[in-house]
mmCIF file of C-alpha atoms and ligand atoms in Angstrom:
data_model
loop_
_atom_site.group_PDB
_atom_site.id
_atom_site.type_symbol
_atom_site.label_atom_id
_atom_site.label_comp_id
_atom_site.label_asym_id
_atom_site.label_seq_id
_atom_site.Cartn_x
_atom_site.Cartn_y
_atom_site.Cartn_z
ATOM 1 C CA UNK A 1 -24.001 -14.225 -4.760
ATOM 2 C CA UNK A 2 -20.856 -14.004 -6.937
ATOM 3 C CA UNK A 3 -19.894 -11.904 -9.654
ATOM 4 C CA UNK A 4 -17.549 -12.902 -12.364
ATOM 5 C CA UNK A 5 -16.488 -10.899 -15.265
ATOM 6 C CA UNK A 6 -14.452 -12.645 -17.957
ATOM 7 C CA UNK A 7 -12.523 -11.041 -20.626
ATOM 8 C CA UNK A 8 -14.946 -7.952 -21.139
ATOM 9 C CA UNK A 9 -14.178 -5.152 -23.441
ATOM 10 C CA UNK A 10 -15.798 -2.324 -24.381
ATOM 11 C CA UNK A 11 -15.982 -0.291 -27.330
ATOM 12 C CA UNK A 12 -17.257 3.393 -27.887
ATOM 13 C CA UNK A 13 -17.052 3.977 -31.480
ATOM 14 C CA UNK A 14 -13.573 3.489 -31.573
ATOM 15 C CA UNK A 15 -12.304 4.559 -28.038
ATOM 16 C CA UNK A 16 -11.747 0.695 -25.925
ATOM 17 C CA UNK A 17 -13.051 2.021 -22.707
ATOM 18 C CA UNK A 18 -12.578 -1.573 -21.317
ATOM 19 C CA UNK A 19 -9.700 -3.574 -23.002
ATOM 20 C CA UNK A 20 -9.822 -7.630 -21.398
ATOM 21 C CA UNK A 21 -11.152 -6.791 -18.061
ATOM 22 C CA UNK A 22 -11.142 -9.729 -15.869
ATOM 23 C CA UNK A 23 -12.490 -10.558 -11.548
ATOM 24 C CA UNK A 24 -14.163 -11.769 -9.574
ATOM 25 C CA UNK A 25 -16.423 -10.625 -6.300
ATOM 26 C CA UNK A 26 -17.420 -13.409 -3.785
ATOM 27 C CA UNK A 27 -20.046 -13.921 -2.112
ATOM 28 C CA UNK A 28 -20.328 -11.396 0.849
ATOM 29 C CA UNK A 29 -17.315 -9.279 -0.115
ATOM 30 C CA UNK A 30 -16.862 -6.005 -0.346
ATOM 31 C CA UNK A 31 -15.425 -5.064 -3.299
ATOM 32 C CA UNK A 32 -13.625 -1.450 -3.890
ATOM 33 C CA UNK A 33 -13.479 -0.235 -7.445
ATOM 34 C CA UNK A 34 -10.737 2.205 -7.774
ATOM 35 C CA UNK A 35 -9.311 4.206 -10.642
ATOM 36 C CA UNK A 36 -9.222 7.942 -11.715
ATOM 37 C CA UNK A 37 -11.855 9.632 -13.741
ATOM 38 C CA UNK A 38 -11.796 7.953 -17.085
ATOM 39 C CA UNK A 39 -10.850 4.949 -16.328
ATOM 40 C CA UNK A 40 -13.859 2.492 -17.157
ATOM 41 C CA UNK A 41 -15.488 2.265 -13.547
ATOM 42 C CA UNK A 42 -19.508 3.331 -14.588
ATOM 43 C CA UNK A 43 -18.610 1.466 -18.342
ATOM 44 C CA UNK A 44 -17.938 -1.510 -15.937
ATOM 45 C CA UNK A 45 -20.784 -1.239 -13.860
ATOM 46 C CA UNK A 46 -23.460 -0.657 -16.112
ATOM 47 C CA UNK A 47 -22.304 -3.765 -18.082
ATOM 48 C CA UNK A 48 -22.727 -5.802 -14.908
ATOM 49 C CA UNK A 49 -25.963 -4.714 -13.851
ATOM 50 C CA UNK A 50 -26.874 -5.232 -17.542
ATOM 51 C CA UNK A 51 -28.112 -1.936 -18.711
ATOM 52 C CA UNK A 52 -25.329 -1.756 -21.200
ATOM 53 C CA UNK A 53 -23.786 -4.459 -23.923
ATOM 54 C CA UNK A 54 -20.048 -5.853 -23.785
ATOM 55 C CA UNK A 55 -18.653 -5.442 -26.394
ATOM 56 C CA UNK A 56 -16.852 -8.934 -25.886
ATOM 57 C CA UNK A 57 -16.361 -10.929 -23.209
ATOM 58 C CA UNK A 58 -18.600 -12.547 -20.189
ATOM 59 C CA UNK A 59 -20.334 -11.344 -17.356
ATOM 60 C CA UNK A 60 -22.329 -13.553 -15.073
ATOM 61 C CA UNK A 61 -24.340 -12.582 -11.405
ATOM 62 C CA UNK A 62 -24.418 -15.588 -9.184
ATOM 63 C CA UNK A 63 -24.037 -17.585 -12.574
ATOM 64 C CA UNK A 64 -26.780 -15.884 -14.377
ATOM 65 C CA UNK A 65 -25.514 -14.379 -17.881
ATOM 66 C CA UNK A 66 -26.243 -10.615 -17.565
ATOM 67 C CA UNK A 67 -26.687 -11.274 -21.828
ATOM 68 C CA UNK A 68 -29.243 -13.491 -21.429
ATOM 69 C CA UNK A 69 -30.977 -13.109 -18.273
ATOM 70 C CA UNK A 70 -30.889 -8.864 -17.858
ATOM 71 C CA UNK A 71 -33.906 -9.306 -16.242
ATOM 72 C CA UNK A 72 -33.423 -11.996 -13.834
ATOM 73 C CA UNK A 73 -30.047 -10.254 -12.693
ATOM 74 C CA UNK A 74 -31.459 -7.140 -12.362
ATOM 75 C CA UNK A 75 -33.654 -8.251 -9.977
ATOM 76 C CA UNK A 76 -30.668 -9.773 -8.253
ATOM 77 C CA UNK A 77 -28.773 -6.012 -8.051
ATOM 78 C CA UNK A 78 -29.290 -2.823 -6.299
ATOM 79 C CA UNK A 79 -27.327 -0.389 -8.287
ATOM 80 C CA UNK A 80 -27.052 3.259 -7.433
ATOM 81 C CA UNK A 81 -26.088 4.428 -10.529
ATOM 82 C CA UNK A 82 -23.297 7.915 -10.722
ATOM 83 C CA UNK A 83 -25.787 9.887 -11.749
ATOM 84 C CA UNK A 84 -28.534 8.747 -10.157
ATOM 85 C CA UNK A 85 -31.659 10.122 -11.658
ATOM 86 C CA UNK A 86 -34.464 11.166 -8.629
ATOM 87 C CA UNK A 87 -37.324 13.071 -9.331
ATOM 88 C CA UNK A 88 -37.099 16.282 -7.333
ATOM 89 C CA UNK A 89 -40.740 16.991 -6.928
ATOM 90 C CA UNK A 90 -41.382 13.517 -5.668
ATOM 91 C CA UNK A 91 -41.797 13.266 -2.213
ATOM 92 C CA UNK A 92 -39.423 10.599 -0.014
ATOM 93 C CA UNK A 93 -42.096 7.927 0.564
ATOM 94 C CA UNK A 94 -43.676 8.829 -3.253
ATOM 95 C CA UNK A 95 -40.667 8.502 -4.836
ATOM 96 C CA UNK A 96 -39.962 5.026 -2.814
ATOM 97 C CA UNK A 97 -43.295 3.703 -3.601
ATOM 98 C CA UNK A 98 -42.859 4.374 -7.153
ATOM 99 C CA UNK A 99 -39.454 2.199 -6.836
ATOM 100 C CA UNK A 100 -40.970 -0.391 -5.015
ATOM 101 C CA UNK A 101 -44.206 -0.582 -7.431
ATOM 102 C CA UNK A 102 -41.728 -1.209 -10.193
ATOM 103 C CA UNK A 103 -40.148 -4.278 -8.211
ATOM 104 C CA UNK A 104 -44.318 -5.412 -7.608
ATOM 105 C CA UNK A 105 -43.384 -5.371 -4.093
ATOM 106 C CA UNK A 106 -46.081 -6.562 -1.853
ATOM 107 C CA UNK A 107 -46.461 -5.135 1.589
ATOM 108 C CA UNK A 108 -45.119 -2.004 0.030
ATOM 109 C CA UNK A 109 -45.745 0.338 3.347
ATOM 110 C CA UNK A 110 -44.119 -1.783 5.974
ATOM 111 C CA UNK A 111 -41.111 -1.984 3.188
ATOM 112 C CA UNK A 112 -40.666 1.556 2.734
ATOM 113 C CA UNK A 113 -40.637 2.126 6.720
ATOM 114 C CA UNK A 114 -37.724 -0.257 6.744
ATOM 115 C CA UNK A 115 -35.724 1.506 4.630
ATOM 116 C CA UNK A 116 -36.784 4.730 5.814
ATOM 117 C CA UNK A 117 -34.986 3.613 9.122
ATOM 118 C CA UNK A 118 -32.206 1.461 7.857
ATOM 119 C CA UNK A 119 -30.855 4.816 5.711
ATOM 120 C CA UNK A 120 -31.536 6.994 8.372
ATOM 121 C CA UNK A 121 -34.385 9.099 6.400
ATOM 122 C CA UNK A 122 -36.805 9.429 9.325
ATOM 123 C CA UNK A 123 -36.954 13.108 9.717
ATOM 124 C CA UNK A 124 -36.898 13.871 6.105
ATOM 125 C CA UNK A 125 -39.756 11.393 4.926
ATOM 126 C CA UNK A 126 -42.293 13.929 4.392
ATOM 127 C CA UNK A 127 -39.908 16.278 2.506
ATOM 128 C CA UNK A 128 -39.552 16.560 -1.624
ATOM 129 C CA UNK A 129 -36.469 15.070 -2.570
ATOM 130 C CA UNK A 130 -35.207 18.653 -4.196
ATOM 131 C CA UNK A 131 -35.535 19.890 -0.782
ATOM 132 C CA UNK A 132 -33.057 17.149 0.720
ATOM 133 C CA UNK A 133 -29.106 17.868 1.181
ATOM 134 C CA UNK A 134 -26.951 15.971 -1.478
ATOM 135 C CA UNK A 135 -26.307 13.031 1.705
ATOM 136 C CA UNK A 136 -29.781 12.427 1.934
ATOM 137 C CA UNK A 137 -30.537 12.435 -1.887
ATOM 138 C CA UNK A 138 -27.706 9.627 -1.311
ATOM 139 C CA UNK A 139 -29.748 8.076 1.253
ATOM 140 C CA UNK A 140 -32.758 7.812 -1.237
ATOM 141 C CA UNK A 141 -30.900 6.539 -3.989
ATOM 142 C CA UNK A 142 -29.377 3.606 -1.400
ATOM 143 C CA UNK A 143 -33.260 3.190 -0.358
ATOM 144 C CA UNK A 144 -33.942 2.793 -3.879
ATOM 145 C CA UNK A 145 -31.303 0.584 -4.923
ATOM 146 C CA UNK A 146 -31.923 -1.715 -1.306
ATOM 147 C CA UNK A 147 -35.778 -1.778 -1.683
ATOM 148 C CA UNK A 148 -35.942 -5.200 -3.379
ATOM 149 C CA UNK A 149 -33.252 -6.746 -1.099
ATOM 150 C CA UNK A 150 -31.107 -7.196 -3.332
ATOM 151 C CA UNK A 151 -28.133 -10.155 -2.304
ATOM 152 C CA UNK A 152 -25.606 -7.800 -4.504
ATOM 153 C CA UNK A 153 -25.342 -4.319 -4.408
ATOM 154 C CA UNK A 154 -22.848 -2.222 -6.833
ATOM 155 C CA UNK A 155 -22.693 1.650 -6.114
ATOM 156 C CA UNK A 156 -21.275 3.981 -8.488
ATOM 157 C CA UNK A 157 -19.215 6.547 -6.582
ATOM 158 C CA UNK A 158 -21.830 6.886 -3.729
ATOM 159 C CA UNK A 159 -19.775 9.208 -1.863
ATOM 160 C CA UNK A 160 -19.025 11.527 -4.448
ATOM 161 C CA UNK A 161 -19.768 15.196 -3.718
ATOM 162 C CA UNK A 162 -20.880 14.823 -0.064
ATOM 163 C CA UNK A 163 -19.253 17.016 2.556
ATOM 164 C CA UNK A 164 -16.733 15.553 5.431
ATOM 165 C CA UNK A 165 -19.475 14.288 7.715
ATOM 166 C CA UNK A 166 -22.127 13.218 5.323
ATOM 167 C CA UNK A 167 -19.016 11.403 3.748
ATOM 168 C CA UNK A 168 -18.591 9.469 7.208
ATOM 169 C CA UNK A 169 -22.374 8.751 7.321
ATOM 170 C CA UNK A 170 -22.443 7.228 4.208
ATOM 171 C CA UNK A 171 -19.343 5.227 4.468
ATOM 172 C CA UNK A 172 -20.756 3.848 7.600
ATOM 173 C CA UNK A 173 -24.032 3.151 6.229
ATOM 174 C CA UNK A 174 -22.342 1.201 3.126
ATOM 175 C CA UNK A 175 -20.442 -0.624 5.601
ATOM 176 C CA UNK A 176 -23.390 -2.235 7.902
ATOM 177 C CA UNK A 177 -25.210 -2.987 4.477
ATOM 178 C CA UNK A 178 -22.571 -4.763 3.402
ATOM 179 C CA UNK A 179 -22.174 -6.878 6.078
ATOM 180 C CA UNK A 180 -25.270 -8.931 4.620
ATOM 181 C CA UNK A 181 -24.570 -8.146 1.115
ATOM 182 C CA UNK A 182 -21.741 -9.027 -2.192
ATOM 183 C CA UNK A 183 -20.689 -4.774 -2.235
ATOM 184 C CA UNK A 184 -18.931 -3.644 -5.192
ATOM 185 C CA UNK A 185 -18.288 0.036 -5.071
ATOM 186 C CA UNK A 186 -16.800 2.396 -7.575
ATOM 187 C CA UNK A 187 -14.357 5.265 -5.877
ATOM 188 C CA UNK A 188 -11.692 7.472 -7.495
ATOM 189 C CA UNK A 189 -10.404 7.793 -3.914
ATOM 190 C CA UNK A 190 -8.138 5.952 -2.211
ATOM 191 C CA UNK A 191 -8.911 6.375 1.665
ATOM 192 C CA UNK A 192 -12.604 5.179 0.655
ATOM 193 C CA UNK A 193 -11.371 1.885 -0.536
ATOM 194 C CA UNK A 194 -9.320 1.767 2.811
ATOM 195 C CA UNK A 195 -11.879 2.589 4.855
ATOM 196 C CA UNK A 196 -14.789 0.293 3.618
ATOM 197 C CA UNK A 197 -13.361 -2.125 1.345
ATOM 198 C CA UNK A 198 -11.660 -5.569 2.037
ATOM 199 C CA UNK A 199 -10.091 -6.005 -1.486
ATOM 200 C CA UNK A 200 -9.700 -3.580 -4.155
ATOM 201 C CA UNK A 201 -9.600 -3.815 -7.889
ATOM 202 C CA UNK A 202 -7.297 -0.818 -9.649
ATOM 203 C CA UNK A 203 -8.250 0.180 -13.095
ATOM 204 C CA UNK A 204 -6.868 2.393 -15.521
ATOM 205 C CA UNK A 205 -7.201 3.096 -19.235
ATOM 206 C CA UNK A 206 -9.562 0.259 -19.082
ATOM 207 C CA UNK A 207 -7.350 -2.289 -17.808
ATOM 208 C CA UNK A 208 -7.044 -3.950 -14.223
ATOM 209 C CA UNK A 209 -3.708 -2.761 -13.054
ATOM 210 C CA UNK A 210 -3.912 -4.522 -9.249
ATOM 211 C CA UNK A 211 -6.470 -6.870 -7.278
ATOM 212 C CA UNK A 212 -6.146 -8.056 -3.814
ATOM 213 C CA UNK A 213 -6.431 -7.680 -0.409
ATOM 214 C CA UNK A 214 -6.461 -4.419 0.794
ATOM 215 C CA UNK A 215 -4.309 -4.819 3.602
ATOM 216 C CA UNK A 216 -1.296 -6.464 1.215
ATOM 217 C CA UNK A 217 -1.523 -4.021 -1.269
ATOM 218 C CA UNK A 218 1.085 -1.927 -0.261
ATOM 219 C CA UNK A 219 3.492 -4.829 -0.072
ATOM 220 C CA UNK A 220 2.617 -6.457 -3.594
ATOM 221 C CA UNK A 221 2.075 -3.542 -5.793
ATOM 222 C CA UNK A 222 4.925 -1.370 -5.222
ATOM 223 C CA UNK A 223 7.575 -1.331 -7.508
ATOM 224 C CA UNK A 224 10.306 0.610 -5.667
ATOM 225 C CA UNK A 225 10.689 -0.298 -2.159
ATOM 226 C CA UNK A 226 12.060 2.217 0.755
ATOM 227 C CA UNK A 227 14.476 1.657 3.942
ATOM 228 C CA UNK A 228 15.556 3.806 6.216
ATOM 229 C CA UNK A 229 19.030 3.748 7.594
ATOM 230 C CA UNK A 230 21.439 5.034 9.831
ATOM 231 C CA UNK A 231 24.876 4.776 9.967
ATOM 232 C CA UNK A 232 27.531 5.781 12.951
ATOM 233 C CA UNK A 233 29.869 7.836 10.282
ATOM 234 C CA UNK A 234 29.402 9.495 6.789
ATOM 235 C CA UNK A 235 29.106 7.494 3.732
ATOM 236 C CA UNK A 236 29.747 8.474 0.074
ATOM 237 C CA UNK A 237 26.878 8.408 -2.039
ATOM 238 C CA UNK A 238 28.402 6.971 -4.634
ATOM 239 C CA UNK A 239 29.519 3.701 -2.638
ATOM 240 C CA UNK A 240 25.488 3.221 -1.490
ATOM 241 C CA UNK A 241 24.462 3.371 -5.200
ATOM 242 C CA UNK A 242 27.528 0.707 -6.029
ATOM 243 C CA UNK A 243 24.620 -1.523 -4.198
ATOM 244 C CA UNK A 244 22.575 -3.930 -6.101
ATOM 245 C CA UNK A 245 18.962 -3.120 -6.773
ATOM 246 C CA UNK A 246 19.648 0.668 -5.254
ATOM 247 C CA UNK A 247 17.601 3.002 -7.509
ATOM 248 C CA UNK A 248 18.164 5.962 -5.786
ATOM 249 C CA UNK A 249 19.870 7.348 -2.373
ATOM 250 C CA UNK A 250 19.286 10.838 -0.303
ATOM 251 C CA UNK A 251 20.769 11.928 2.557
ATOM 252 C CA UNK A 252 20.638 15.219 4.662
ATOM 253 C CA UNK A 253 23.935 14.679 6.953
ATOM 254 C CA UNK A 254 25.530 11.749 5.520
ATOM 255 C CA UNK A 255 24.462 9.283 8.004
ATOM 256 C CA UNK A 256 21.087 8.882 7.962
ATOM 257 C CA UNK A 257 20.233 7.428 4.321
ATOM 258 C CA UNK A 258 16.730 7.109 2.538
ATOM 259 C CA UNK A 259 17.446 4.814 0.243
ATOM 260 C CA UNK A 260 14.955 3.231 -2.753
ATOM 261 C CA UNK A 261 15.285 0.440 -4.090
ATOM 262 C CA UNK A 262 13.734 -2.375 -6.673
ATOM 263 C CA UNK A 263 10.725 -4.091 -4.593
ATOM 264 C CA UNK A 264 11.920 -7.932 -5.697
ATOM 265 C CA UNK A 265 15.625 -7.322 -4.285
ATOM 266 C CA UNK A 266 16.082 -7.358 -0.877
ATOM 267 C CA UNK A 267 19.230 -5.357 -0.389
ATOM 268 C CA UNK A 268 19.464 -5.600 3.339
ATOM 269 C CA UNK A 269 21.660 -8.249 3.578
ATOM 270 C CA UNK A 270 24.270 -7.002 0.693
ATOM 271 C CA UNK A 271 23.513 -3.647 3.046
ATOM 272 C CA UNK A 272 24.753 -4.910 5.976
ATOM 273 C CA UNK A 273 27.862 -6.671 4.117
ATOM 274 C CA UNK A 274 28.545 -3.207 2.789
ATOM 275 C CA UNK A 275 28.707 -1.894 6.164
ATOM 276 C CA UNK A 276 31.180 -4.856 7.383
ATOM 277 C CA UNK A 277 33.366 -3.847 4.836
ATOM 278 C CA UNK A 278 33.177 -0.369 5.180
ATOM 279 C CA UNK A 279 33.719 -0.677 8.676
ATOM 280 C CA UNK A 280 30.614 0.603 10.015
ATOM 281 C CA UNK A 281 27.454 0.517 12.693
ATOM 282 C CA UNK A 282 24.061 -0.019 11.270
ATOM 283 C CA UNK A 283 22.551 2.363 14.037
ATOM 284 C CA UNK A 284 19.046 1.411 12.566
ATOM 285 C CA UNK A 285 17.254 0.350 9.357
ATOM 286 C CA UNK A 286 13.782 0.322 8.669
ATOM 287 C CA UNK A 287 11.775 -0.755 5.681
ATOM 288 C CA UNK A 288 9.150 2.060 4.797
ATOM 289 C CA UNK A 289 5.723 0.904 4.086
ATOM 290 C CA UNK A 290 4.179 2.744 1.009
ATOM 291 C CA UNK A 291 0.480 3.376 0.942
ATOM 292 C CA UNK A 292 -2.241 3.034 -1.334
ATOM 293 C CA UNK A 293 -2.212 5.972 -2.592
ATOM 294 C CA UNK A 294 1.109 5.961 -3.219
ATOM 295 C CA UNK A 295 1.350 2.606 -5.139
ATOM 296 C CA UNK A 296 -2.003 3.708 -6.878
ATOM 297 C CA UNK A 297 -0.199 6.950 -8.268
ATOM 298 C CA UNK A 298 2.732 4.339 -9.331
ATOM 299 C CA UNK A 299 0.032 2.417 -11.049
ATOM 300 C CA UNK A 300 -1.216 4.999 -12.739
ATOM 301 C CA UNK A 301 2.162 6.722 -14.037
ATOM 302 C CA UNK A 302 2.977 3.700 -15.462
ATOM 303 C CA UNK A 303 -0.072 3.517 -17.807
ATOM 304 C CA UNK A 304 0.288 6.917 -18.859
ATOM 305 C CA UNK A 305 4.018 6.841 -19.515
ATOM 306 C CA UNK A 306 3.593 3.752 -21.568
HETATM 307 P P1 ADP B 401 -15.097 6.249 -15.039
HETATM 308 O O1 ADP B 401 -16.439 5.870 -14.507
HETATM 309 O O2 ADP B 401 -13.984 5.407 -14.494
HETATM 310 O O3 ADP B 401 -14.806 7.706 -14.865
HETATM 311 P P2 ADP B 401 -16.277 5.721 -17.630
HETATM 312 O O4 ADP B 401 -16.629 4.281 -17.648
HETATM 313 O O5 ADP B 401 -17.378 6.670 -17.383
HETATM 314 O O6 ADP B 401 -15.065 5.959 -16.604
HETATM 315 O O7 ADP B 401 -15.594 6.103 -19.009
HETATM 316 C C1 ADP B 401 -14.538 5.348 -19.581
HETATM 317 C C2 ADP B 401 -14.181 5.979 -20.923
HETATM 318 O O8 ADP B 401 -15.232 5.762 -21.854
HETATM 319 C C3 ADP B 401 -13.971 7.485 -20.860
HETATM 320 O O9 ADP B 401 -12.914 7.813 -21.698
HETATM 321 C C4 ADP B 401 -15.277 8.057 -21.344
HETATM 322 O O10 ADP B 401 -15.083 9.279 -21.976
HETATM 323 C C5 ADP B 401 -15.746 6.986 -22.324
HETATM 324 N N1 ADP B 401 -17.224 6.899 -22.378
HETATM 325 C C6 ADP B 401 -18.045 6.625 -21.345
HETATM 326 N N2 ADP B 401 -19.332 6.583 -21.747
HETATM 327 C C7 ADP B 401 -19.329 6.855 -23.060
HETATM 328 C C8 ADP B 401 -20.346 6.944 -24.076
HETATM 329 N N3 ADP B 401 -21.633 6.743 -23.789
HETATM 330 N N4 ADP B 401 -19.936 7.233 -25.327
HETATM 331 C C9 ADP B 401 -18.648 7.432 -25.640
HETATM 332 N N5 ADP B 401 -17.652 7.342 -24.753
HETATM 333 C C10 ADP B 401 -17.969 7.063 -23.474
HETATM 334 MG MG1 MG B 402 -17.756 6.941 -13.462
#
């Protein structure tokens, strides 16, 4: 269960909040969605699970045009939705069989147990939903949104507003889910993506701004690289920025340098030619690794300055 999205934009009136989006999820990934508020994350989502128009562009769910076919690809999607509307004076199993009569499920009671016990809702089953903490609302939304068994699944900042451990909970819960599932979640936080996600997609103003891997983020994205060096007497600052690709050089004693640099040079080799020449002992040198968060603030500076 694949979902591609070609060349969408979006148009409020006359703000783009999507301008030539572009990706792909495979089948059995999970996806993170990452950008700050603003960006075009819920415009995104609620174009691919086809309760809102593109304004151009293509979106298809396991090949199905979300244009042509809403209903077909709804049926296809579990969406938990930002603002996910519940009914507070529902109770947990009312509110669920009302979901599930909507999807005609058959067997409806033996469903609803399932997910009772796959979200972890056992001891709140009997209560109203207004009476739940905001983690288990969550919980009833994901029950919702998994009560069809749905191949993809695309959540809408599901972890937003829950406290530390209802935050771990939830993560953990998306996680085993999506171990059967295509996962596309929506996060304006970047240790979310690193702790569930196996790719990311970065988007800001609208735009995709990064998509790969989250593990090789850090090396691909960055535009200024950072290495660490030490050398066995005093150097001149002004002879370490003589260096090409040096951006900028600090140094508490003189010795040990932090020095940044342009991510496509590698300057350790004219680096170590510097020190032949200056007649000095590369004591140690070590490339620092930037994280997401990091390269995502990059990202997003970027956009804004241009
Ligand atoms: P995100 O989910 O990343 O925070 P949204 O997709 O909600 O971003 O919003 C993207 C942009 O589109 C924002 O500037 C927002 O104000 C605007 N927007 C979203 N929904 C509407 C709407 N229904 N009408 C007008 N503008 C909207
Ligand atoms: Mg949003």
């Amino acid at each position: 269960m694949s979902i591609k999205v070609e060349s969408v934009s979006k148009l409020y009136g006359e703000q783009k909040a999507l301008d030539n989006v572009s990706f792909e999820v495979k089948a059995g990934e999970i996806v993170g969605f990452l950008g700050p508020n603003g960006a075009g994350k819920s415009t995104m989502m609620k174009i691919i699970t086809a309760f809102l128009p593109a304004t151009e562009g293509k979106v298809t769910v396991n090949g199905l045009d979300v244009n042509k076919e809403a209903l077909k690809v709804k049926s296809q999607i579990g969406y938990l939705a930002e603002q996910n509307p519940l009914y507070y004076d529902m109770y947990v199993r009312e509110s669920l069989k009302f979901t599930a009569d909507i999807y005609k499920i058959k067997n409806a009671k033996a469903r609803i147990d399932e997910m009772i016990q796959l979200v972890g809702l056992e001891k709140e089953q009997s209560k109203k939903i207004g009476e739940l903490s905001k983690g288990y609302k969550q919980r009833v939304g994901l029950a919702q949104a998994l009560i069809h068994d749905p191949p993809v699944l695309i959540l809408d900042e599901p972890t937003t507003g829950l406290d530390p451990n209802q935050l771990e909970e939830i993560r953990g819960l998306i996680k085993e889910i999506g171990a059967k599932k295509t996962v596309m979640l929506s996060t304006h936080i970047m240790q979310e993506v690193e702790a569930i996600c196996e790719r990311v997609i970065i988007i800001n103003n609208g735009e995709i701004v990064a998509n790969d891997q989250t593990s090789k983020l850090s090396n691909i994205f960055s535009s200024k690289a950072i290495i660490e060096v030490e050398f066995d007497k005093e150097v001149l600052e002004s002879k370490l920025k003589g260096i090409q690709g040096v951006v900028k050089v600090t140094s508490a004693d003189g010795k040990k340098w932090v020095i940044e640099h342009k991510a496509e040079i590698d300057i350790r080799n004219d680096l170590f030619q510097f020190a032949v020449k200056e007649e000095l002992s590369v004591l140690a040198l070590q490339k620092q690794k930037t994280s997401i968060e990091d390269i995502f603030k990059q990202l997003t500076r970027q956009e804004t300055v241009k």
